[in-house]
Short mmCIF file of C-alpha atoms in Angstrom, two decimals:
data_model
loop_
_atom_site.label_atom_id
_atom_site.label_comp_id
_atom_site.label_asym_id
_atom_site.label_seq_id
_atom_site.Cartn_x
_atom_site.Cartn_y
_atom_site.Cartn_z
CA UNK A 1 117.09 102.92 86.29
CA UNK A 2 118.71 103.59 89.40
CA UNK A 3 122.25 103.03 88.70
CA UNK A 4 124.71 102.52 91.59
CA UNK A 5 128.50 101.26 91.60
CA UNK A 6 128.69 98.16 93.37
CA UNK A 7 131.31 98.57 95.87
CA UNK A 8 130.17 95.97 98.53
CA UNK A 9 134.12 94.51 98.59
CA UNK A 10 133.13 91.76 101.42
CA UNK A 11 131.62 88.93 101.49
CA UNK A 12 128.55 89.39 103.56
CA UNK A 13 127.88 93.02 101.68
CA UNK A 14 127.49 90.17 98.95
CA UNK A 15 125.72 87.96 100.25
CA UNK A 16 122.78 90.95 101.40
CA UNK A 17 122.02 91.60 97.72
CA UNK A 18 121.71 88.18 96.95
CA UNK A 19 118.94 87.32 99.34
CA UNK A 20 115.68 87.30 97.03
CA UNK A 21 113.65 89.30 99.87
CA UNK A 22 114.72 92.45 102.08
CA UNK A 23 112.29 93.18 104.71
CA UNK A 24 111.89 96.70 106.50
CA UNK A 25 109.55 98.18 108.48
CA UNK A 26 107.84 101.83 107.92
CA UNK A 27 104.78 103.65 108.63
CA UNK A 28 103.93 100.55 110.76
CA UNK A 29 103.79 98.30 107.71
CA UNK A 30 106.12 95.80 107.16
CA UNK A 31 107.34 96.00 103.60
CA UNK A 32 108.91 92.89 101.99
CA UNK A 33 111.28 94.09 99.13
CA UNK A 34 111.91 91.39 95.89
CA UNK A 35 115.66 91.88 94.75
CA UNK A 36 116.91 90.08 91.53
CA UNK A 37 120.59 91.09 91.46
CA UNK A 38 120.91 87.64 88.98
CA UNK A 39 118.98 89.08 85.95
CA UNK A 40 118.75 92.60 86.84
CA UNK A 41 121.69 93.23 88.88
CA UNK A 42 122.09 97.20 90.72
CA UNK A 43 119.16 98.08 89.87
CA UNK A 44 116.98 95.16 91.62
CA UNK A 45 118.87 95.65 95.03
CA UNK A 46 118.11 98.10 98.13
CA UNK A 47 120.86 100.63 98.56
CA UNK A 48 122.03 102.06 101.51
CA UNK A 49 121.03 105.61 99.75
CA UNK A 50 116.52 104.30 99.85
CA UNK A 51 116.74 103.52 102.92
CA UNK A 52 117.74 106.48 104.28
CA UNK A 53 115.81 108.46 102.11
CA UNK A 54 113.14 106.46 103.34
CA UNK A 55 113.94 106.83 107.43
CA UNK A 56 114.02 110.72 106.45
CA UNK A 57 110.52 110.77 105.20
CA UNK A 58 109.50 108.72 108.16
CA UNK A 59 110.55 111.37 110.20
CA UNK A 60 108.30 113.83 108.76
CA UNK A 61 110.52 116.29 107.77
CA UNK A 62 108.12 116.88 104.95
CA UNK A 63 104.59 117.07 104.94
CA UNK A 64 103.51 114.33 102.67
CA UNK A 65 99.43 113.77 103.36
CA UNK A 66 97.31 115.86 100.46
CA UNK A 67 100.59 115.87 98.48
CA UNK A 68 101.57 114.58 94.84
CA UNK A 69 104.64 113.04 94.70
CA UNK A 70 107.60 110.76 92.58
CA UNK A 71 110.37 108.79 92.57
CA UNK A 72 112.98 108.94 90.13
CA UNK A 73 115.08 105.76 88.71
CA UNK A 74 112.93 103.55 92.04
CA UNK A 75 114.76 100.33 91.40
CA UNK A 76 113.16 98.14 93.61
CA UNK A 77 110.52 100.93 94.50
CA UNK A 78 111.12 101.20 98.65
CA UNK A 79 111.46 104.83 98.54
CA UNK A 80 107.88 105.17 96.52
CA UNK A 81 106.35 102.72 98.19
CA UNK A 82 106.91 104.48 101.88
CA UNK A 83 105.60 107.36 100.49
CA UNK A 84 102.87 106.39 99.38
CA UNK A 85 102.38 104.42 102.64
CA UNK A 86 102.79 108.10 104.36
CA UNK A 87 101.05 110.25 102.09
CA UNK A 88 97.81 108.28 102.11
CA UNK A 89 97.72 106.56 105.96
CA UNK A 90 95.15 107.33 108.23
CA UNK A 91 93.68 105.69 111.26
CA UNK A 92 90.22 105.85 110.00
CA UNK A 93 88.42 102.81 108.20
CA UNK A 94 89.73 101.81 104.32
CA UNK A 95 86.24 102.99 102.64
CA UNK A 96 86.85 106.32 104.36
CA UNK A 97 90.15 106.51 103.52
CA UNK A 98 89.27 106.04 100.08
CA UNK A 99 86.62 108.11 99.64
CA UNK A 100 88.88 111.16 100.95
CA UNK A 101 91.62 110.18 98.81
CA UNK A 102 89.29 110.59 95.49
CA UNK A 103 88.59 114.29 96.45
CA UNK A 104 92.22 115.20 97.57
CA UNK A 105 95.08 115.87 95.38
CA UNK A 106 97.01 112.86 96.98
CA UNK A 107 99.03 110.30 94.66
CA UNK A 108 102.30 108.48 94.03
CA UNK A 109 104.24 107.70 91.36
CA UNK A 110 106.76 105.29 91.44
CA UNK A 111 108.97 105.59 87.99
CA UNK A 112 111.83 103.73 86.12
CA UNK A 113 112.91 102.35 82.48
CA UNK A 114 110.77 100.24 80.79
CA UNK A 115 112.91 97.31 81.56
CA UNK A 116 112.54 97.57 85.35
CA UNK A 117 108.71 97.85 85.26
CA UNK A 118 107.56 94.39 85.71
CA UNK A 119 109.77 94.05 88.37
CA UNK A 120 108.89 97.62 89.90
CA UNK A 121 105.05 96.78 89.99
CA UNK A 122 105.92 93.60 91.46
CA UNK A 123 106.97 95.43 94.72
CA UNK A 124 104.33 97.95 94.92
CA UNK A 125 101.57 95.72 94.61
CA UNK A 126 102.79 93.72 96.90
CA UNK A 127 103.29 96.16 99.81
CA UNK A 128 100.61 98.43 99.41
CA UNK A 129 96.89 98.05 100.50
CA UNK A 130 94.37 97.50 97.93
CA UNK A 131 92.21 101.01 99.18
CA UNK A 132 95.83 103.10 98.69
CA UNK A 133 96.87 101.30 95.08
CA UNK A 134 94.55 103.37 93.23
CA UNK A 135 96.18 106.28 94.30
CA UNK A 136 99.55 104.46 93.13
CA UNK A 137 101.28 104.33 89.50
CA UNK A 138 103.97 102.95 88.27
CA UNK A 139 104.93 104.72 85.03
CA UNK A 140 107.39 104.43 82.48
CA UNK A 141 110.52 107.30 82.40
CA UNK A 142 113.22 107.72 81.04
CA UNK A 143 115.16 111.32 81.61
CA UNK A 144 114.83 113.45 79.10
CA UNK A 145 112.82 111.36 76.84
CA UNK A 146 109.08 110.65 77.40
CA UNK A 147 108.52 113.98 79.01
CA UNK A 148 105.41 114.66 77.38
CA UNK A 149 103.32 111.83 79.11
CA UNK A 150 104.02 114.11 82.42
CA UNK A 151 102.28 117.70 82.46
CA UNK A 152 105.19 120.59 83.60
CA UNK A 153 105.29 121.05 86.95
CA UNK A 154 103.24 118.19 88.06
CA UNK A 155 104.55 117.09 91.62
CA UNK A 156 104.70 118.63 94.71
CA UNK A 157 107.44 116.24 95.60
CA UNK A 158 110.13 114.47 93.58
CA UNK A 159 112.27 111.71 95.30
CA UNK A 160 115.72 109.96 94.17
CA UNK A 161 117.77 107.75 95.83
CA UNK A 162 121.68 106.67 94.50
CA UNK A 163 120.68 108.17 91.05
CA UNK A 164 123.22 110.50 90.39
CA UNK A 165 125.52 107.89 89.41
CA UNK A 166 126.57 108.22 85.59
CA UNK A 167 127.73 111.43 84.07
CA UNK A 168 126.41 110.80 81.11
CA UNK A 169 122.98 111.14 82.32
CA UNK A 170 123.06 114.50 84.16
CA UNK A 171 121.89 116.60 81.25
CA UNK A 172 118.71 114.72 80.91
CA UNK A 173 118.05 114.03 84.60
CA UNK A 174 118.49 117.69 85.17
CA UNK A 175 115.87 118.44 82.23
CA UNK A 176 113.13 116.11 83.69
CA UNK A 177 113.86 117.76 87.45
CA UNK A 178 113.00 121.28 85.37
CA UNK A 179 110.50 119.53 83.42
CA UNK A 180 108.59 117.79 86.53
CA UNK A 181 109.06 121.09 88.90
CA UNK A 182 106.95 123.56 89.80
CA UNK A 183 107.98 126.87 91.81
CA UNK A 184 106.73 124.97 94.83
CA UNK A 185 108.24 121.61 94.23
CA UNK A 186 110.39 119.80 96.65
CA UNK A 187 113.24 117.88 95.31
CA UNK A 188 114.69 115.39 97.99
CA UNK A 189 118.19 113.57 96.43
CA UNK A 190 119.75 111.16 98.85
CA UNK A 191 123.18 109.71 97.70
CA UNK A 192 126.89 108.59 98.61
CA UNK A 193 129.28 111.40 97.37
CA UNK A 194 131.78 108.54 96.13
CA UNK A 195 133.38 110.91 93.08
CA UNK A 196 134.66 113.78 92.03
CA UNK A 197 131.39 114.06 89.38
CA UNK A 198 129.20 113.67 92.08
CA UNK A 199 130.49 117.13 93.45
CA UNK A 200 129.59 117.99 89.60
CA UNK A 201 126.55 117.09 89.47
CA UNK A 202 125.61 118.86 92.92
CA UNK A 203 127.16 121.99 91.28
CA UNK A 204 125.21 121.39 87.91
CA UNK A 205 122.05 121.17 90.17
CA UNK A 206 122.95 124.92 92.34
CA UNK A 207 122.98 126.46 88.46
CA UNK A 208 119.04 125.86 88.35
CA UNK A 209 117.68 125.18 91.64
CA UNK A 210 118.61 126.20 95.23
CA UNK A 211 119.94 123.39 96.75
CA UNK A 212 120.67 122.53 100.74
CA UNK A 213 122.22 119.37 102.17
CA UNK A 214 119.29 118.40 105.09
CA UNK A 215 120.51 114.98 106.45
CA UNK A 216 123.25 113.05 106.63
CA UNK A 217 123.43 109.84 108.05
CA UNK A 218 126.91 109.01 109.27
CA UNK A 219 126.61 105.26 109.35
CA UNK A 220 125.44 104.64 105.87
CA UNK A 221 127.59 107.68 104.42
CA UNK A 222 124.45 109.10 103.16
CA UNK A 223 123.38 112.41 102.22
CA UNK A 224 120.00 114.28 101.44
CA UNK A 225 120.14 117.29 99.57
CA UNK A 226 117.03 119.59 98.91
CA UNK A 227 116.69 121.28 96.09
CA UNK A 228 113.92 124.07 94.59
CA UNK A 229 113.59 126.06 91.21
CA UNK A 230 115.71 129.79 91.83
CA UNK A 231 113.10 132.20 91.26
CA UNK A 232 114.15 135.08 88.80
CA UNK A 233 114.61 137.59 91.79
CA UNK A 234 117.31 135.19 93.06
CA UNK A 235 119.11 135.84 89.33
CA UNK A 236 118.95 139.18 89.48
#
């Protein structure tokens, strides 16, 4: 799950995760977001960390069309859904659209804990078109566990927002980032730097893969890091 620290210290900060529906607007879709901060608290809530992430991929800094992708501890599943939303778009008429999307390499998948899945698939079916869901999943994962139900190297591009949280989860999130990776994969973190084990993390990460910061978004205090496997001539 995508665990964050909940910091908001005033009352309206409060009163945003509260609201049962956060509305946004990407790839000309308006996306209505469920949040259930009663039963499932930080991890039912946008953070400031998706929708930056989210902006970013808006911008097309990466080339998502014809691409496989996932997201990592999605929470309420914004991040996943707006890629999917930009990955599989097009202009041209839904039957098209799908029958393209059958022959291309082009899917999403949106992941979490078993817990959040109900709630997950709740927002993606909601938000996406009917001709894109099939192109969509939402799968069970948990770092450094059900590995095997992914094949090595599977994504192009692997997304995370605010999920570098707990310490005690590093080792296994940085398994399933080696794990999910190819030489050609993309890895796209977005997150506050609030602690010192955030640093340690980042550091942790630089052992394994190269790792760049690409954004940062001075209003929200966010950064995006990017992050690919070190090929063995780096090493040497």
């Amino acid at each position: 799950m995508a665990l964050v620290p909940y910091e908001e210290t005033t009352e309206f900060g409060l009163q945003k995760f509260h609201k049962p529906l956060a509305t946004f607007s990407f790839a000309n879709h308006t996306i209505q977001i469920r949040q259930d901060w009663r039963h499932l608290g930080v991890a039912a809530v946008v953070w400031d960390a998706a929708i930056v992430l989210s902006t970013y991929l808006e911008m097309g800094a990466v080339e998502l069309r014809g691409r496989s992708a996932v997201e990592l501890g999605a929470g309420t599943g914004l991040v996943g859904i707006v890629a999917a939303l930009l990955a599989l778009k097009s202009s041209m008429k839904p039957l098209l659209v799908h029958c393209l999307l059958f022959f291309s390499g082009a899917h999403v998948t949106i992941t979490d804990r078993k817990v959040a899945l109900e709630f997950l698939k709740s927002n993606v079916q909601a938000n996406l078109p009917p001709h894109i869901q099939p192109k969509t999943v939402v799968k069970e994962l948990t770092w450094g566990q059900n590995l095997g139900s992914f094949s090595p190297g599977e994504f192009d591009l692997i997304l995370g927002a605010d999920i570098i949280y707990l310490e005690e989860t590093f080792t296994d999130l940085l398994q399933t980032l080696e794990h999910l990776c190819s030489n050609h994969s993309v890895i796209l973190l977005a997150c506050r730097i609030r602690y010192e084990r955030d640093n340690n993390f980042l550091a942790m990460l630089e052992r394994q893969f190269t790792v760049r910061k690409v954004h940062y978004d001075p209003e929200k205090d966010v950064h995006i890091y990017e992050a690919q496997k070190r090929n063995q001539k780096e090493d040497l």
